[in-house]
Short mmCIF file of C-alpha atoms in Angstrom, two decimals:
data_model
loop_
_atom_site.label_atom_id
_atom_site.label_comp_id
_atom_site.label_asym_id
_atom_site.label_seq_id
_atom_site.Cartn_x
_atom_site.Cartn_y
_atom_site.Cartn_z
CA MET A 1146 -95.55 39.29 8.48
CA GLU A 1147 -91.84 39.77 7.63
CA PRO A 1148 -89.28 37.05 7.96
CA ALA A 1149 -86.92 37.25 10.72
CA PRO A 1150 -83.57 38.41 9.61
CA GLU A 1151 -80.97 35.69 9.22
CA LYS A 1152 -78.31 35.29 11.87
CA PRO A 1153 -74.75 34.59 11.00
CA LEU A 1154 -73.83 30.71 11.51
CA GLU A 1155 -72.00 29.89 14.64
CA PRO A 1156 -69.61 27.00 15.16
CA SER A 1157 -71.39 23.91 16.65
CA ASP A 1158 -70.19 20.73 18.03
CA VAL A 1159 -70.78 19.08 14.71
CA ASP A 1160 -68.77 21.49 12.69
CA GLY A 1161 -66.01 21.64 15.28
CA PRO A 1162 -64.87 23.38 18.30
CA ARG A 1163 -66.02 26.75 19.05
CA ARG A 1164 -63.45 29.67 18.34
CA GLY A 1165 -61.01 29.68 21.27
CA GLU A 1166 -61.71 26.24 22.28
CA PRO A 1167 -59.05 23.37 21.78
CA ASP A 1168 -59.58 20.92 18.89
CA SER A 1169 -58.99 17.65 20.75
CA ALA A 1170 -58.85 15.53 17.54
CA ALA A 1171 -56.12 17.68 16.04
CA ALA A 1172 -54.35 17.49 19.27
CA ALA A 1173 -54.56 13.83 19.42
CA THR A 1174 -53.37 13.34 15.83
CA GLU A 1175 -50.29 15.63 16.54
CA ALA A 1176 -49.49 13.55 19.61
CA GLN A 1177 -49.41 10.57 17.52
CA GLU A 1178 -47.36 12.15 14.62
CA ALA A 1179 -44.60 13.42 17.00
CA PRO A 1180 -42.98 10.18 17.80
CA GLN A 1181 -43.54 9.10 14.23
CA SER A 1182 -41.86 12.13 13.06
CA PHE A 1183 -38.85 11.19 15.18
CA VAL A 1184 -38.75 7.65 14.26
CA ARG A 1185 -38.67 8.76 10.42
CA LYS A 1186 -35.89 11.37 11.25
CA ALA A 1187 -33.86 8.77 13.16
CA PHE A 1188 -34.29 6.27 10.18
CA GLY A 1189 -33.03 9.00 7.88
CA TRP A 1190 -30.10 9.79 9.92
CA LEU A 1191 -29.16 6.06 10.24
CA LEU A 1192 -29.58 5.52 6.54
CA GLU A 1193 -27.40 8.52 5.70
CA GLY A 1194 -24.72 7.16 8.15
CA VAL A 1195 -24.78 3.92 6.28
CA LEU A 1196 -24.63 5.45 2.94
CA ILE A 1197 -21.62 7.51 4.11
CA LEU A 1198 -19.87 4.66 5.51
CA VAL A 1199 -20.42 2.32 2.56
CA GLY A 1200 -19.31 5.22 0.17
CA ALA A 1201 -16.12 5.73 2.38
CA ILE A 1202 -15.39 1.99 2.11
CA VAL A 1203 -15.85 1.92 -1.65
CA ILE A 1204 -13.56 4.89 -2.14
CA ALA A 1205 -11.09 3.55 0.09
CA THR A 1206 -11.08 0.06 -1.79
CA LEU A 1207 -10.76 1.78 -5.01
CA LEU A 1208 -7.78 3.77 -3.92
CA ARG A 1209 -6.00 0.84 -2.49
CA THR A 1210 -6.68 -1.30 -5.62
CA PHE A 1211 -5.80 1.38 -8.34
CA VAL A 1212 -3.88 4.48 -6.51
CA GLY A 1213 -1.94 3.50 -3.35
CA GLN A 1214 -1.62 1.31 -0.31
CA MET A 1215 0.03 1.67 2.99
CA PHE A 1216 2.61 -0.84 4.53
CA VAL A 1217 4.22 -1.43 7.76
CA ILE A 1218 7.83 -2.10 7.62
CA PRO A 1219 8.50 -5.26 9.83
CA SER A 1220 12.27 -5.68 9.56
CA GLY A 1221 15.58 -3.95 9.35
CA SER A 1222 16.76 -5.14 5.94
CA MET A 1223 16.09 -1.68 4.51
CA GLN A 1224 17.76 0.58 7.20
CA ASN A 1225 18.56 3.39 7.49
CA THR A 1226 16.25 4.27 4.54
CA LEU A 1227 13.42 2.63 6.44
CA GLN A 1228 13.08 1.89 9.98
CA ILE A 1229 10.97 -1.02 11.71
CA ASN A 1230 7.35 0.07 12.10
CA ASP A 1231 7.64 2.86 9.51
CA ARG A 1232 4.50 3.55 7.58
CA VAL A 1233 5.17 3.52 3.78
CA LEU A 1234 2.83 4.73 0.92
CA VAL A 1235 3.28 2.82 -2.12
CA ALA A 1236 1.97 4.19 -5.41
CA LYS A 1237 0.23 1.58 -7.66
CA PHE A 1238 0.66 3.72 -10.82
CA GLY A 1239 3.45 5.21 -12.73
CA GLY A 1240 5.63 1.99 -12.94
CA PHE A 1241 9.02 1.81 -11.37
CA GLN A 1242 12.82 2.03 -12.59
CA ARG A 1243 16.12 0.89 -11.46
CA GLY A 1244 16.96 2.51 -8.12
CA ASP A 1245 13.34 2.57 -6.80
CA VAL A 1246 12.28 1.11 -3.54
CA VAL A 1247 9.53 -1.45 -4.28
CA VAL A 1248 7.12 -3.39 -2.48
CA PHE A 1249 6.37 -7.09 -3.88
CA GLU A 1250 4.69 -10.33 -3.16
CA ASP A 1251 6.62 -13.05 -2.13
CA PRO A 1252 7.93 -14.61 -5.27
CA GLY A 1253 8.29 -17.93 -3.69
CA ALA A 1254 9.48 -19.13 -0.09
CA TRP A 1255 11.48 -15.97 0.55
CA LEU A 1256 9.41 -15.64 3.60
CA ALA A 1257 8.74 -18.18 6.28
CA PRO A 1258 5.07 -19.25 6.66
CA ALA A 1259 3.21 -17.11 9.18
CA PRO A 1260 -0.02 -17.89 11.08
CA PRO A 1261 -2.94 -15.99 9.57
CA SER A 1262 -4.58 -13.08 11.77
CA GLU A 1263 -7.41 -14.16 13.89
CA ASN A 1264 -8.88 -10.47 13.78
CA PRO A 1265 -11.63 -10.31 11.03
CA LEU A 1266 -12.28 -6.63 11.60
CA LYS A 1267 -8.28 -5.95 11.18
CA ILE A 1268 -8.21 -8.12 8.21
CA PHE A 1269 -11.30 -6.25 6.68
CA LEU A 1270 -9.74 -2.87 7.37
CA GLU A 1271 -6.43 -3.48 5.79
CA PHE A 1272 -8.23 -5.05 2.75
CA VAL A 1273 -10.19 -1.81 2.06
CA GLY A 1274 -7.01 0.30 3.03
CA VAL A 1275 -8.29 2.04 6.27
CA LEU A 1276 -5.34 0.33 7.94
CA PRO A 1277 -1.72 -0.14 6.59
CA ASN A 1278 -1.02 -3.76 5.30
CA SER A 1279 0.84 -5.59 8.25
CA GLY A 1280 0.80 -8.91 6.56
CA THR A 1281 3.80 -11.01 5.98
CA GLU A 1282 3.27 -11.87 2.39
CA HIS A 1283 4.98 -8.81 1.01
CA LEU A 1284 8.62 -7.63 0.91
CA ILE A 1285 10.26 -4.17 0.35
CA LYS A 1286 13.70 -3.83 -1.42
CA ARG A 1287 15.55 -1.45 -3.84
CA VAL A 1288 15.62 -2.38 -7.47
CA ILE A 1289 19.18 -2.90 -8.53
CA GLY A 1290 18.70 -4.56 -12.04
CA MET A 1291 15.86 -4.36 -14.41
CA PRO A 1292 15.35 -6.86 -17.23
CA GLY A 1293 18.26 -7.47 -19.42
CA ASP A 1294 20.68 -5.73 -16.98
CA HIS A 1295 24.20 -7.05 -16.43
CA VAL A 1296 24.85 -6.98 -12.65
CA ARG A 1297 27.95 -8.06 -10.91
CA LEU A 1298 30.30 -7.56 -7.93
CA ASN A 1299 33.38 -5.87 -9.45
CA GLU A 1300 37.02 -6.22 -8.61
CA ASN A 1301 36.68 -3.02 -6.52
CA GLY A 1302 34.06 -4.78 -4.41
CA LYS A 1303 31.32 -2.25 -5.78
CA LEU A 1304 28.07 -3.23 -7.68
CA GLU A 1305 28.46 -2.65 -11.35
CA VAL A 1306 25.30 -2.22 -13.58
CA ASN A 1307 25.90 -2.31 -17.41
CA GLY A 1308 29.45 -1.48 -17.06
CA GLN A 1309 28.78 1.44 -14.62
CA GLU A 1310 30.00 1.14 -10.94
CA LEU A 1311 27.31 2.18 -8.50
CA ASP A 1312 28.03 4.97 -5.70
CA GLU A 1313 25.78 3.43 -3.04
CA THR A 1314 26.83 5.64 -0.12
CA ALA A 1315 23.56 7.66 -0.35
CA TYR A 1316 21.53 4.84 0.89
CA LEU A 1317 23.77 1.90 2.09
CA TYR A 1318 23.33 1.15 5.90
CA GLY A 1319 26.18 2.59 8.06
CA GLU A 1320 26.81 2.67 11.66
CA GLY A 1321 29.56 4.59 13.57
CA GLY A 1322 30.66 6.18 10.08
CA VAL A 1323 31.35 2.69 8.59
CA GLN A 1324 29.10 1.49 5.90
CA VAL A 1325 28.30 -2.10 5.04
CA ALA A 1326 29.76 -3.83 2.12
CA PRO A 1327 27.71 -3.82 -1.19
CA ALA A 1328 28.14 -7.45 -1.24
CA THR A 1329 30.68 -10.11 -0.03
CA VAL A 1330 30.00 -13.02 -2.17
CA PRO A 1331 31.12 -12.50 -5.78
CA PHE A 1332 28.35 -12.81 -8.58
CA ASP A 1333 28.05 -11.91 -12.32
CA ILE A 1334 24.66 -12.27 -13.88
CA VAL A 1335 22.29 -11.07 -16.39
CA VAL A 1336 18.44 -10.34 -15.17
CA PRO A 1337 16.05 -12.44 -17.26
CA LYS A 1338 13.19 -11.12 -19.05
CA GLY A 1339 10.25 -9.92 -16.88
CA HIS A 1340 12.14 -10.05 -13.74
CA ILE A 1341 14.16 -7.64 -11.58
CA PHE A 1342 17.18 -8.17 -9.18
CA VAL A 1343 16.55 -6.66 -5.79
CA LEU A 1344 18.78 -6.00 -2.67
CA GLY A 1345 18.13 -4.50 0.84
CA ASP A 1346 19.91 -1.33 1.80
CA HIS A 1347 21.24 -3.07 5.06
CA ARG A 1348 22.91 -5.90 3.13
CA ASN A 1349 23.97 -7.53 6.28
CA ALA A 1350 20.40 -7.94 7.33
CA SER A 1351 18.57 -8.63 3.99
CA ASN A 1352 17.72 -12.02 2.56
CA ASP A 1353 17.56 -10.64 -0.97
CA SER A 1354 18.28 -11.65 -4.53
CA ARG A 1355 22.00 -12.43 -3.86
CA CYS A 1356 21.25 -15.15 -1.48
CA ARG A 1357 19.21 -17.20 -4.10
CA LEU A 1358 21.55 -16.99 -7.09
CA ALA A 1359 22.90 -20.48 -6.47
CA ASP A 1360 19.60 -22.10 -5.99
CA VAL A 1361 19.11 -25.11 -8.21
CA SER A 1362 15.77 -26.40 -6.89
CA ARG A 1363 14.20 -25.30 -10.21
CA THR A 1364 15.56 -23.33 -13.17
CA PRO A 1365 18.83 -22.50 -11.92
CA GLY A 1366 19.06 -19.01 -10.10
CA MET A 1367 15.38 -18.16 -11.22
CA SER A 1368 14.34 -17.94 -7.62
CA ALA A 1369 16.56 -15.03 -7.05
CA PHE A 1370 14.68 -12.81 -9.41
CA VAL A 1371 11.21 -11.07 -8.67
CA PRO A 1372 8.62 -11.26 -11.55
CA VAL A 1373 7.61 -7.76 -12.51
CA ASP A 1374 3.97 -8.88 -12.03
CA LYS A 1375 4.51 -9.58 -8.29
CA VAL A 1376 5.47 -5.77 -7.96
CA VAL A 1377 2.89 -3.89 -6.01
CA GLY A 1378 4.58 -0.59 -6.65
CA ALA A 1379 7.22 2.03 -5.76
CA ALA A 1380 7.39 3.53 -2.44
CA VAL A 1381 6.71 7.21 -2.50
CA ALA A 1382 6.77 8.63 0.98
CA ILE A 1383 7.18 7.57 4.62
CA VAL A 1384 3.92 8.90 6.23
CA ALA A 1385 4.45 7.79 9.82
CA PRO A 1386 5.71 8.38 12.48
CA LEU A 1387 5.45 12.09 11.59
CA GLU A 1388 9.00 13.17 12.63
CA ARG A 1389 10.33 10.60 9.88
CA GLY A 1390 7.79 11.94 7.19
CA SER A 1391 9.72 12.24 4.01
CA THR A 1392 9.40 11.45 0.24
CA PHE A 1393 11.45 9.04 -1.86
CA ASN A 1394 14.06 10.15 -4.55
CA LEU A 1395 15.93 8.40 -7.03
CA PRO A 1396 19.67 8.16 -6.06
CA GLU A 1397 21.87 9.97 -8.41
CA THR A 1398 23.97 7.02 -9.18
CA PHE A 1399 21.38 5.34 -10.92
CA LYS A 1400 20.47 8.36 -13.26
CA THR A 1401 23.32 7.65 -15.42
CA VAL A 1402 23.26 3.92 -15.86
CA PRO A 1403 23.02 2.84 -19.53
CA ALA A 1404 20.38 0.58 -20.93
CA PRO A 1405 21.38 -2.99 -21.47
CA ALA A 1406 23.44 -3.79 -24.50
CA GLU A 1407 21.00 -6.69 -25.50
CA PRO A 1408 17.68 -8.01 -24.92
CA ALA A 1409 16.87 -9.81 -21.81
CA PRO A 1410 17.23 -13.50 -21.91
CA ALA A 1411 14.33 -15.77 -21.27
CA GLN A 1412 16.45 -17.55 -18.52
CA PRO A 1413 18.84 -15.79 -16.13
CA ASP A 1414 22.42 -15.78 -17.57
CA LEU A 1415 24.47 -16.89 -14.47
CA ILE A 1416 28.10 -15.80 -15.52
CA HIS A 1417 29.43 -16.51 -12.13
CA VAL A 1418 27.63 -17.28 -8.85
CA GLU A 1419 28.57 -18.80 -5.38
CA PRO A 1420 26.46 -19.82 -2.59
CA GLY A 1421 25.67 -17.43 0.15
CA CYS A 1422 25.15 -13.79 0.28
#
């Protein structure tokens, strides 16, 4: 008796669903994996967003610390070079020179104490450089004398640095075609080592180095000078409002001022000072 020919194997309930029939187990697995896949994607998006935000904050902080920082102008002491609420970019590299407009930390009681900000988010964003600094612990003025410079108000009513009379018409505040006087109280001084002598462009509205030359509360006249290590940097551009956007250039009058004849003294040389400014 011959054996019956073998038949091809057919799918069974044990081996799996028959061809053309849905795999109920696989469908259930896919149904479970769908929400899990969405959760994984959502977590990935969230993680990517956090990493981007942290990276942006780190970059902004590094830029603020080593490259540049934004400041908001709070007063009219630098008009018309700078107007109230101008946003100024200050470079923290490259140094500064005589004639530059610089931002510096309050060297000691130049500013009245101000209440601290109560908005922690604003403080944080200003710290990392996302928002311009609006604090009241910084000032902005023009550098008139570098360490060792001999600065005085001469007989012509003009400022003189190392024997050269300054032509300040390019930046001194003026209104109705009349400019303010470079100074009204006579002085004759030599800037001490490691310090600078600064004035506002709107001399009638600026509480600057002139106003402290007669201060004897500590070393006579020392409070009139800003320590170099207090200088944040030189202003390089007005970035807002957009219609006032411009860059800063060194006034021509400072390009020919000679170097000091002698090394800077350890203490200010107050050849002649009077109270007031």
